[in-house]
Coordinates of C-alpha atoms in Angstrom, one line a residue:
X244 CA 35.3 -65.7 73.4
X245 CA 36.6 -68.1 75.7
X246 CA 33.8 -70.9 77.0
X247 CA 33.9 -69.4 80.5
X248 CA 32.9 -65.9 78.9
X249 CA 29.4 -67.4 78.4
X250 CA 26.3 -67.3 80.8
X251 CA 23.4 -69.8 80.7
X252 CA 19.7 -68.6 80.4
X253 CA 16.9 -71.2 79.8
X254 CA 13.2 -72.3 79.9
X255 CA 13.6 -75.5 81.2
X256 CA 13.2 -76.8 77.6
X257 CA 16.1 -75.3 76.0
X258 CA 18.9 -72.9 76.9
X259 CA 21.0 -70.0 75.2
X260 CA 24.5 -68.9 75.7
X261 CA 25.1 -65.3 76.4
X262 CA 28.7 -63.7 75.9
X263 CA 30.4 -61.0 78.0
X264 CA 30.2 -58.9 74.7
X265 CA 26.5 -59.2 74.4
X266 CA 26.3 -61.7 71.8
X267 CA 23.9 -64.9 71.9
X268 CA 26.1 -67.3 69.9
X269 CA 24.3 -70.6 70.9
X270 CA 20.2 -71.4 71.0
X271 CA 18.4 -74.5 69.9
X272 CA 14.7 -74.6 69.4
X273 CA 12.5 -76.1 70.6
X274 CA 14.1 -78.4 72.8
X275 CA 17.8 -78.7 73.8
X276 CA 18.6 -81.2 71.0
X277 CA 16.9 -79.5 68.1
X278 CA 18.9 -77.6 65.5
X279 CA 20.5 -74.7 66.6
X280 CA 19.3 -71.1 65.1
X281 CA 22.3 -69.2 66.8
X282 CA 25.3 -71.6 66.0
X283 CA 28.0 -68.9 65.9
X284 CA 29.6 -70.7 69.0
X285 CA 30.7 -73.3 66.4
X286 CA 31.7 -71.0 63.7
X287 CA 30.7 -67.2 63.4
X288 CA 28.3 -64.8 63.0
X289 CA 27.4 -66.1 59.9
X290 CA 26.0 -69.1 61.3
X291 CA 23.7 -67.0 63.3
X292 CA 24.1 -64.8 66.1
X293 CA 22.2 -61.9 68.2
X294 CA 24.3 -59.2 69.2
X295 CA 23.2 -56.3 71.5
X296 CA 25.3 -53.7 73.2
X297 CA 27.0 -50.4 73.1
X298 CA 27.2 -49.1 69.4
X299 CA 30.9 -47.6 69.5
X300 CA 32.9 -49.8 71.8
X301 CA 33.5 -52.7 69.2
X302 CA 31.7 -55.2 71.2
X303 CA 33.9 -54.9 74.2
X304 CA 33.0 -57.1 77.4
X305 CA 30.5 -56.1 79.7
X306 CA 32.0 -54.1 82.3
X307 CA 29.9 -56.3 85.1
X308 CA 27.4 -58.8 85.1
X309 CA 25.6 -61.2 87.5
X310 CA 22.5 -63.2 87.8
X311 CA 19.5 -61.2 89.6
X312 CA 19.7 -62.8 92.8
X313 CA 19.3 -66.5 92.9
X314 CA 17.6 -66.9 89.6
X315 CA 18.5 -67.4 86.1
X316 CA 17.8 -64.0 84.7
X317 CA 21.2 -62.4 83.6
X318 CA 22.1 -58.6 84.0
X319 CA 25.0 -57.4 82.1
X320 CA 26.2 -54.0 82.5
X321 CA 28.5 -51.4 80.4
X322 CA 30.3 -48.4 81.4
X323 CA 30.3 -46.3 78.9
X324 CA 32.0 -42.5 78.5
X325 CA 28.1 -41.1 78.2
X326 CA 26.4 -43.2 80.8
X327 CA 26.1 -46.9 82.0
X328 CA 23.4 -49.2 80.5
X329 CA 22.1 -52.6 81.4
X330 CA 20.7 -55.4 79.2
X331 CA 18.6 -58.0 81.0
X332 CA 18.4 -61.5 79.3
X333 CA 16.2 -64.3 80.5
X334 CA 13.7 -67.0 79.0
X335 CA 10.5 -67.0 80.7
X336 CA 8.6 -70.1 81.5
X337 CA 7.3 -71.5 78.5
X338 CA 3.6 -70.8 77.2
X339 CA 2.5 -71.6 73.6
X340 CA 6.0 -71.0 72.2
X341 CA 9.7 -70.5 73.5
X342 CA 10.5 -66.7 73.9
X343 CA 13.8 -65.2 74.3
X344 CA 13.6 -61.5 76.0
X345 CA 16.4 -58.7 76.1
X346 CA 15.7 -55.8 77.6
X347 CA 18.0 -52.7 77.4
X348 CA 17.8 -50.3 80.5
X349 CA 19.9 -47.0 80.7
X350 CA 20.8 -46.7 84.1
X351 CA 22.6 -43.1 83.8
X352 CA 23.4 -40.8 81.0
X353 CA 22.4 -41.4 77.3
X354 CA 24.0 -44.1 75.9
X355 CA 24.0 -45.3 72.0
X356 CA 23.2 -48.7 71.5
X357 CA 23.1 -51.3 68.6
X358 CA 21.9 -54.6 67.8
X359 CA 22.7 -57.0 64.8
X360 CA 20.9 -60.4 64.5
X361 CA 21.4 -63.3 62.1
X362 CA 18.9 -65.8 62.4
X363 CA 20.1 -69.0 60.9
X364 CA 18.2 -72.6 61.1
X365 CA 19.5 -75.9 61.2
X366 CA 22.9 -75.3 62.8
X367 CA 23.9 -72.1 60.5
X368 CA 23.1 -74.1 57.3
X369 CA 19.8 -72.5 56.3
X370 CA 19.6 -68.5 55.6
X371 CA 15.5 -68.0 56.1
X372 CA 13.3 -66.0 54.4
X373 CA 12.5 -62.9 56.1
X374 CA 9.6 -60.4 55.7
X375 CA 8.0 -57.5 57.8
X376 CA 4.3 -58.0 59.1
X377 CA 2.7 -55.5 61.3
X378 CA 6.1 -54.2 62.3
X379 CA 7.7 -57.5 63.3
X380 CA 10.1 -59.7 61.7
X381 CA 9.2 -63.0 60.4
X382 CA 12.0 -65.4 59.5
X383 CA 10.8 -68.9 57.7
X384 CA 13.0 -72.0 56.7
X385 CA 11.5 -75.1 56.6
X386 CA 9.8 -76.4 59.7
X387 CA 11.2 -73.4 61.5
X388 CA 9.9 -69.9 61.9
X389 CA 10.9 -67.3 64.2
X390 CA 9.3 -63.7 65.1
X391 CA 11.2 -60.8 66.3
X392 CA 9.4 -57.9 68.0
X393 CA 12.1 -54.8 67.9
X394 CA 10.9 -51.3 69.9
X395 CA 13.3 -49.7 67.3
X396 CA 13.4 -50.1 63.2
X397 CA 15.5 -52.7 61.7
X398 CA 17.4 -52.3 58.5
X399 CA 17.9 -55.3 56.5
X400 CA 21.1 -56.2 54.4
X401 CA 23.8 -58.8 54.0
X402 CA 21.5 -61.4 55.4
X403 CA 21.2 -59.7 58.8
X404 CA 19.1 -56.7 60.4
X405 CA 20.7 -53.9 62.3
X406 CA 19.7 -50.9 64.3
X407 CA 21.4 -48.1 66.2
X408 CA 19.2 -46.2 68.7
X409 CA 19.8 -43.9 72.0
X410 CA 18.3 -44.6 75.4
X411 CA 18.4 -42.2 78.4
X412 CA 18.5 -42.4 82.0
X413 CA 15.2 -44.5 83.1
X414 CA 14.2 -45.9 79.9
X415 CA 13.3 -49.3 79.2
X416 CA 13.2 -51.2 75.6
X417 CA 12.2 -54.7 75.3
X418 CA 13.2 -56.8 72.5
X419 CA 11.2 -60.5 72.2
X420 CA 12.4 -63.3 69.9
X421 CA 9.8 -66.1 69.4
X422 CA 10.1 -69.6 67.7
X423 CA 6.9 -71.6 66.5
X424 CA 6.5 -74.2 63.7
X425 CA 6.6 -72.7 60.3
X426 CA 3.2 -74.3 59.4
X427 CA 1.2 -72.8 62.6
X428 CA -0.4 -69.3 62.8
X429 CA 1.0 -66.3 64.3
X430 CA 2.1 -66.8 67.8
X431 CA 0.5 -64.7 70.7
X432 CA 2.8 -61.9 71.8
X433 CA 3.8 -61.7 75.4
X434 CA 4.4 -58.8 77.7
X435 CA 8.2 -59.1 78.3
X436 CA 8.4 -56.8 81.6
X437 CA 5.5 -58.9 82.8
X438 CA 7.4 -62.2 82.3
X439 CA 10.3 -60.8 84.0
X440 CA 8.4 -60.1 87.3
X441 CA 6.9 -63.8 86.8
X442 CA 10.5 -65.1 85.9
X443 CA 12.0 -63.7 89.2
X444 CA 9.4 -64.9 91.1
X445 CA 9.4 -68.3 90.0
X446 CA 13.2 -68.8 90.6
X447 CA 12.7 -66.8 94.2
X448 CA 10.1 -69.7 95.1
X449 CA 12.0 -72.4 93.9
X450 CA 15.2 -71.7 95.7
X451 CA 13.4 -71.0 98.9
X452 CA 13.2 -74.9 98.9
X453 CA 16.7 -75.4 99.1
X454 CA 17.4 -77.3 102.5
X455 CA 21.1 -77.0 102.3
X456 CA 22.5 -74.3 104.9
X457 CA 26.6 -75.2 104.8
X458 CA 29.4 -72.7 104.4
X459 CA 29.4 -72.9 100.6
X460 CA 25.7 -72.4 99.9
X461 CA 26.2 -70.0 97.2
X462 CA 27.7 -72.5 95.2
X463 CA 25.3 -75.5 96.0
X464 CA 22.2 -72.9 95.1
X465 CA 24.0 -72.1 91.7
X466 CA 24.7 -75.6 91.0
X467 CA 21.2 -76.6 91.7
X468 CA 19.6 -73.9 89.8
X469 CA 21.9 -74.7 86.9
X470 CA 20.6 -78.3 87.4
X471 CA 17.0 -77.4 87.2
X472 CA 18.1 -75.3 83.9
X473 CA 19.3 -78.6 82.3
X474 CA 16.1 -80.1 83.2
X475 CA 13.4 -80.8 80.3
X476 CA 10.3 -80.0 82.4
X477 CA 7.5 -81.8 80.4
X478 CA 9.5 -85.0 81.1
X479 CA 11.8 -84.5 84.0
X480 CA 15.1 -85.8 82.0
X481 CA 18.4 -84.0 82.6
X482 CA 20.7 -83.1 79.4
X483 CA 24.4 -83.4 80.5
X484 CA 24.9 -80.1 78.9
X485 CA 23.0 -77.7 76.5
X486 CA 25.9 -77.9 73.9
X487 CA 27.6 -80.0 71.5
X488 CA 31.1 -80.1 70.0
X489 CA 32.9 -77.6 72.4
X490 CA 36.2 -79.4 72.4
X491 CA 38.0 -81.2 75.5
X492 CA 41.2 -80.5 73.5
X493 CA 41.4 -77.2 71.8
X494 CA 41.8 -77.8 67.7
X495 CA 41.1 -81.6 68.5
X496 CA 38.8 -84.2 67.7
X497 CA 37.2 -85.0 71.2
X498 CA 34.2 -83.2 70.3
X499 CA 30.8 -84.7 71.7
X500 CA 27.0 -83.6 71.7
X501 CA 26.2 -83.8 75.6
X502 CA 22.5 -82.8 74.7
X503 CA 21.0 -86.1 75.9
X504 CA 20.3 -87.8 79.5
X505 CA 23.1 -90.3 80.3
X506 CA 22.1 -93.2 82.8
X507 CA 25.1 -93.0 84.7
X508 CA 24.1 -89.4 85.9
X509 CA 21.1 -90.8 87.6
X510 CA 22.3 -91.7 91.1
X511 CA 24.4 -88.4 91.5
X512 CA 21.7 -86.2 89.9
X513 CA 19.1 -88.0 92.2
X514 CA 21.3 -87.5 95.2
X515 CA 22.1 -84.0 94.5
X516 CA 18.3 -83.4 94.0
X517 CA 17.2 -84.9 97.2
X518 CA 20.0 -83.5 99.4
X519 CA 19.0 -80.0 98.0
X520 CA 15.4 -80.6 99.3
X521 CA 13.8 -81.1 95.7
X522 CA 11.7 -83.9 95.8
X523 CA 9.6 -82.9 93.1
X524 CA 12.2 -82.7 90.7
X525 CA 14.1 -86.2 91.4
X526 CA 10.2 -87.9 91.3
X527 CA 10.0 -86.4 87.9
X528 CA 13.6 -87.8 87.0
X529 CA 12.7 -91.4 88.6
X530 CA 9.7 -91.1 86.1
X531 CA 12.0 -90.3 83.1
X532 CA 14.2 -93.1 84.1
X533 CA 11.4 -95.8 84.5
X534 CA 9.9 -94.5 80.8
X535 CA 13.1 -94.5 79.2
X536 CA 14.4 -98.0 80.1
X537 CA 11.2 -99.9 79.9
X538 CA 11.3 -102.9 77.5
X539 CA 14.0 -105.6 77.6
X540 CA 17.1 -105.2 80.0
X541 CA 19.1 -106.2 77.1
X542 CA 17.9 -103.0 75.3
X543 CA 19.0 -100.9 77.8
X544 CA 21.0 -97.9 76.5
X545 CA 23.5 -95.9 78.3
X546 CA 21.8 -92.5 77.3
X547 CA 18.6 -91.3 75.8
X548 CA 17.1 -88.0 74.7
X549 CA 15.3 -85.8 76.9
X550 CA 11.5 -87.6 76.0
X551 CA 13.2 -91.1 75.8
X552 CA 13.9 -91.7 72.1
X553 CA 16.8 -94.0 71.8
X554 CA 18.1 -93.5 68.2
X555 CA 20.7 -90.6 68.7
X556 CA 22.6 -91.3 65.4
X557 CA 25.9 -89.5 65.0
X558 CA 26.5 -87.1 62.4
X559 CA 29.3 -84.6 61.2
X560 CA 28.3 -81.2 60.4
X561 CA 31.3 -80.2 58.1
X562 CA 29.7 -76.5 57.4
X563 CA 30.6 -75.6 60.8
X564 CA 34.4 -75.0 61.3
X565 CA 34.0 -76.0 65.1
X566 CA 35.0 -74.0 68.1
X567 CA 38.5 -72.5 67.8
X568 CA 38.9 -74.8 64.6
X569 CA 37.8 -77.9 66.6
X570 CA 36.6 -80.3 64.0
X571 CA 34.6 -82.5 63.6
X572 CA 31.4 -81.2 65.0
X573 CA 29.0 -83.5 65.9
X574 CA 25.5 -84.0 66.4
X575 CA 24.2 -87.3 68.2
X576 CA 26.4 -89.6 70.2
X577 CA 27.7 -93.0 68.7
X578 CA 28.5 -94.1 72.0
X579 CA 24.8 -94.8 72.6
X580 CA 25.4 -98.4 70.8
X581 CA 28.4 -99.1 73.3
X582 CA 28.4 -101.6 76.2
X583 CA 28.6 -99.8 79.4
X584 CA 28.0 -102.4 82.3
X585 CA 28.5 -99.5 84.8
X586 CA 25.2 -97.9 84.1
X587 CA 23.4 -100.9 85.6
X588 CA 24.8 -100.2 88.8
X589 CA 23.7 -96.7 88.5
X590 CA 20.2 -97.2 87.8
X591 CA 19.6 -99.9 90.4
X592 CA 21.2 -97.2 92.8
X593 CA 19.0 -94.3 91.7
X594 CA 16.0 -96.3 92.4
X595 CA 17.2 -97.6 95.8
X596 CA 18.0 -94.2 96.7
X597 CA 14.5 -92.7 95.6
X598 CA 13.0 -95.4 98.1
X599 CA 15.7 -94.1 100.8
X600 CA 14.5 -90.8 100.3
X601 CA 11.0 -91.5 101.5
X602 CA 9.6 -91.7 97.7
X603 CA 6.6 -93.9 97.2
X604 CA 7.2 -97.4 96.1
X605 CA 6.5 -98.7 92.5
X606 CA 6.0 -102.0 91.4
X607 CA 6.7 -101.7 87.8
X608 CA 10.1 -100.1 88.9
X609 CA 10.9 -103.4 91.1
X610 CA 10.0 -105.5 88.0
X611 CA 12.3 -103.7 85.6
X612 CA 15.2 -103.9 88.4
X613 CA 14.6 -107.7 88.5
X614 CA 15.2 -108.0 84.6
X615 CA 18.0 -105.7 85.0
X616 CA 19.4 -107.8 87.7
X617 CA 19.0 -111.1 85.8
X618 CA 20.9 -109.1 82.8
X619 CA 24.0 -108.1 85.1
X620 CA 24.1 -111.7 86.5
X621 CA 24.7 -112.9 82.8
X622 CA 26.9 -110.4 81.6
X623 CA 28.9 -109.0 84.4
X624 CA 32.1 -110.9 83.6
X625 CA 32.3 -109.4 80.0
X626 CA 34.6 -106.5 78.9
X627 CA 33.0 -103.2 78.0
X628 CA 33.6 -99.9 77.0
X629 CA 33.5 -98.3 80.5
X630 CA 32.3 -95.1 82.2
X631 CA 34.6 -92.9 79.9
X632 CA 32.7 -94.1 76.9
X633 CA 36.5 -95.5 75.3
X634 CA 36.4 -96.0 71.5
X635 CA 39.5 -98.2 71.7
X636 CA 39.1 -102.1 72.7
X637 CA 36.7 -103.4 75.3
X638 CA 38.6 -104.2 78.6
X639 CA 37.3 -105.4 81.9
X640 CA 37.3 -102.1 84.0
X641 CA 37.2 -102.4 87.3
X642 CA 34.9 -99.7 87.8
X643 CA 32.1 -101.4 85.4
X644 CA 33.1 -104.0 87.6
X645 CA 32.3 -102.1 90.8
X646 CA 29.2 -100.8 89.4
X647 CA 27.9 -104.5 89.0
X648 CA 28.6 -105.3 92.6
X649 CA 26.5 -102.3 93.5
X650 CA 23.7 -103.3 91.3
X651 CA 23.5 -106.6 93.2
X652 CA 24.0 -104.6 96.3
X653 CA 21.2 -102.6 95.9
X654 CA 18.9 -105.3 94.8
X655 CA 19.7 -107.1 98.1
X656 CA 19.2 -104.0 100.0
X657 CA 15.7 -103.1 98.4
X658 CA 14.5 -107.0 99.7
X659 CA 16.0 -106.5 103.2
X660 CA 14.9 -102.8 104.0
X661 CA 11.9 -102.7 101.8
X662 CA 10.2 -105.8 101.7
X663 CA 10.9 -106.4 98.1
X664 CA 10.7 -110.0 96.7
X665 CA 13.6 -111.9 95.2
X666 CA 16.3 -114.7 95.3
X667 CA 18.2 -112.6 98.1
X668 CA 20.5 -115.4 99.0
X669 CA 21.3 -116.2 95.3
X670 CA 22.0 -112.5 94.4
X671 CA 24.3 -112.3 97.6
X672 CA 26.2 -115.3 96.3
X673 CA 26.5 -113.4 93.0
X674 CA 27.5 -110.2 94.9
X675 CA 30.3 -111.8 96.7
X676 CA 31.8 -113.8 93.7
X677 CA 32.1 -110.2 92.0
X678 CA 33.6 -108.5 95.0
X679 CA 36.4 -111.3 95.5
X680 CA 37.2 -111.0 91.7
X681 CA 37.5 -107.4 91.6
X682 CA 40.0 -107.7 94.9
X683 CA 41.9 -110.2 93.1
X684 CA 42.0 -109.3 89.4
X685 CA 41.5 -105.2 89.9
X686 CA 44.3 -104.9 92.8
X687 CA 47.8 -104.4 92.4
X688 CA 49.5 -105.8 95.3
X689 CA 52.8 -104.5 94.8
X690 CA 51.8 -100.8 94.5
X691 CA 48.7 -101.3 96.9
X692 CA 46.3 -99.6 94.5
X693 CA 43.1 -100.6 92.5
X694 CA 43.8 -100.1 88.4
X695 CA 41.9 -99.1 85.7
X696 CA 41.3 -102.8 84.4
X697 CA 42.0 -105.9 85.2
X698 CA 45.9 -106.5 84.6
X699 CA 46.8 -103.1 83.8
X700 CA 49.3 -100.8 85.2
X701 CA 47.3 -97.7 84.7
X702 CA 45.2 -95.8 87.0
X703 CA 41.7 -94.4 86.5
X704 CA 39.9 -91.6 88.6
X705 CA 36.8 -93.5 88.6
X706 CA 38.3 -95.7 91.4
X707 CA 38.0 -92.9 93.6
X708 CA 34.2 -93.8 93.9
X709 CA 35.0 -97.2 95.4
X710 CA 34.4 -95.8 98.9
X711 CA 31.7 -93.5 97.8
X712 CA 29.3 -96.3 96.5
X713 CA 30.1 -98.4 99.6
X714 CA 32.2 -101.4 98.0
X715 CA 34.9 -101.1 100.5
X716 CA 35.1 -98.9 103.9
X717 CA 37.1 -95.7 103.6
X718 CA 39.5 -97.0 106.1
X719 CA 40.4 -99.9 104.2
X720 CA 44.1 -100.1 103.4
X721 CA 43.4 -100.7 99.7
X722 CA 41.1 -97.5 99.3
X723 CA 43.6 -95.5 101.4
X724 CA 46.3 -96.7 98.6
X725 CA 44.2 -96.0 96.0
X726 CA 43.4 -92.7 96.8
X727 CA 46.9 -92.1 97.5
X728 CA 48.1 -93.5 94.2
X729 CA 45.7 -91.4 92.3
X730 CA 46.6 -88.2 94.0
X731 CA 50.4 -89.1 93.3
X732 CA 50.1 -90.6 89.7
X733 CA 47.1 -88.8 88.1
X734 CA 47.3 -85.2 89.6
X735 CA 48.8 -82.7 87.0
X736 CA 49.0 -79.0 88.0
X737 CA 46.7 -79.8 90.8
X738 CA 44.1 -81.5 88.8
X739 CA 43.0 -85.1 88.6
X740 CA 43.1 -86.8 85.2
X741 CA 40.5 -89.3 84.2
X742 CA 43.5 -91.7 83.4
X743 CA 46.7 -91.5 81.5
X744 CA 46.4 -89.9 78.0
X745 CA 49.6 -90.8 76.1
X746 CA 51.0 -92.3 72.9
X747 CA 51.7 -95.9 74.5
X748 CA 48.1 -95.8 76.0
X749 CA 45.8 -96.7 73.3
X750 CA 42.7 -96.9 76.1
X751 CA 40.3 -94.6 74.4
X752 CA 41.3 -94.8 70.7
X753 CA 41.4 -91.0 70.3
X754 CA 44.7 -88.8 69.2
X755 CA 45.5 -85.9 71.1
X756 CA 45.0 -85.0 74.8
X757 CA 42.6 -83.2 76.9
X758 CA 41.9 -81.2 79.8
X759 CA 41.1 -82.5 83.3
X760 CA 37.6 -83.5 84.1
X761 CA 36.3 -81.6 87.0
X762 CA 34.3 -84.1 88.5
X763 CA 37.5 -86.0 89.3
X764 CA 38.8 -83.4 91.0
X765 CA 35.6 -83.3 93.3
X766 CA 35.7 -87.1 93.7
X767 CA 39.6 -86.7 95.1
X768 CA 38.3 -84.0 97.5
X769 CA 35.2 -86.4 98.8
X770 CA 37.6 -89.3 99.0
X771 CA 40.2 -87.3 100.8
X772 CA 37.6 -86.2 103.4
X773 CA 36.2 -90.1 103.8
X774 CA 39.8 -90.9 104.6
X775 CA 40.4 -88.5 107.4
X776 CA 42.4 -85.8 105.4
X777 CA 39.8 -83.3 105.8
X778 CA 42.2 -80.1 105.6
X779 CA 43.3 -81.0 102.3
X780 CA 40.0 -82.0 100.9
X781 CA 38.7 -78.5 101.8
X782 CA 41.7 -76.7 100.2
X783 CA 41.4 -78.8 96.9
X784 CA 37.3 -78.2 96.8
X785 CA 38.0 -74.2 97.3
X786 CA 40.4 -74.4 94.6
X787 CA 38.2 -76.2 92.3
X788 CA 35.5 -73.4 93.5
X789 CA 37.5 -70.7 92.4
X790 CA 37.7 -72.1 88.9
X791 CA 33.6 -71.3 88.5
X792 CA 33.5 -68.1 85.9
X793 CA 32.0 -65.2 87.3
X794 CA 28.6 -66.3 87.3
X795 CA 29.4 -69.3 88.9
X796 CA 29.1 -72.0 86.1
X797 CA 31.6 -74.7 85.3
X798 CA 32.4 -76.7 82.1
X799 CA 33.3 -80.4 81.8
X800 CA 37.3 -79.8 82.0
X801 CA 39.7 -77.5 83.1
X802 CA 42.9 -77.2 80.9
X803 CA 45.6 -76.1 83.2
X804 CA 48.0 -76.0 79.7
X805 CA 46.1 -73.0 78.8
X806 CA 44.4 -71.8 81.9
X807 CA 40.9 -72.0 80.7
X808 CA 37.8 -74.1 80.4
X809 CA 37.7 -76.9 78.0
X810 CA 34.3 -79.3 77.0
X811 CA 30.7 -78.5 76.8
X812 CA 29.2 -76.0 78.9
X813 CA 28.0 -75.7 81.4
X814 CA 28.1 -79.5 82.8
X815 CA 26.1 -81.1 84.9
X816 CA 28.6 -83.9 85.7
X817 CA 30.9 -80.9 87.0
X818 CA 28.1 -79.2 89.1
X819 CA 26.6 -82.2 90.7
X820 CA 29.8 -83.5 92.3
X821 CA 30.4 -80.1 93.4
X822 CA 26.8 -80.2 95.4
X823 CA 28.0 -83.6 96.5
X824 CA 31.4 -82.5 97.8
X825 CA 29.8 -79.5 99.7
X826 CA 27.6 -81.9 101.5
X827 CA 30.1 -84.2 102.2
X828 CA 32.5 -81.7 103.6
X829 CA 29.9 -79.7 105.5

């Protein structure tokens, strides 16, 4: 299936992808970055899959599907010659162990159904030992164990378990899949129907807190729900996506693990949550951030695990063929060791925004920020790998320098607006020095645009953030010239590219092309609005909204060459700027 054929369910600690055809092709347990027990997304059903649907329709896509109200409870319906059947998929709020529930309900007539489950641990590598205990299936492989409660008898064979059964109008049958550590005793069974009611109530109560009432409320609420689903509730960390290695270029090598928490997402994520009225989640995110970055400033990483672990070693899983033969499949992320100076600005801006929103002061946070500023003072003039985590040579990326300016600017504002102590006059001098250098070395006077790096000819969509972060006012001719240059030179088929990807541009050090990062097009819509071209901004924004799949989700990129989504899915870095742009245009 295509990436956009999937929907997301989750319990705020992990998540599953459910296809239109009724197959769960991806699920990592017990948390987002754990090994997958269903990994067909990156291979085939032999790598782990749970299919459930009408028996004789050849695993055809559901006739329709939707989330039940403003929730993360998915309902898929099939119309068959003999009747209509509905499958409800959800993951209830975690109790002792993670559960996945699938409820089959016959809406009308009598429908022949079938299910086939292949449990695989360690990303499809381990075929577990399976036995029956008191009518339940137990699968064990190394540290992992899974129990399946099935209301119908399952027949084993070919390292899978299958069943055919009938449901008649009004009849409901519930399947429950539960993971737990293999050394622990049998998990306590849940009541699936009771958990369904509680899950619906939980989401209804959460959505009631949303303060956005603009014209795009449905899209904003669904994006906020997606961000909530990508939150690791025990710590407050938010993963970039629940998947790894969904390709940016179909059949190519641009396949990365996004099941981690990027610091640069801090500012936009915090602002999106705060703007939506979710101060509780914003506080939890700030607390995660402070714990994760605690230590020496020179040891700051660009990303961490959901619990703040720092070692995210990148490995290749050679037994998985990859999504549509996109190899290699990677876990971990080697970019963790890169120097990306922009993250210091992101962290400083995030913590400043937390104070602007009314959050209580935190003396420990200010101590950490003082150390970060000292580091920026010493290193802002060095080349780095930049926002896009290039694997080519380090450069003096203009956006990185702008975010160093942001770091100093927010430190100054903390002193001026919130009474913090620090050498504010010295910080102002360094801030002004950075500003002057950027305007001198990062601006092309001939073309009247900022460029990707000092002395380069290429543009970069990240330059659209210059007015958004306050480096220059929106009516500055240099801002207008940059926005218009990016619109003219980086737009392809109505989408904004991150930067030119061509054989004569070795900026990212990788072969092949890529789709258009959706965040870049959202940035353009917001920038167009800021320079007074609101009609164009609204037109672009609504075009981007039309790309969402049938349940309102976006991947990292959209590839106009194939007319489909690419990259990890669903992607926080797409849904966050959607929320920002909707608020800006409202």
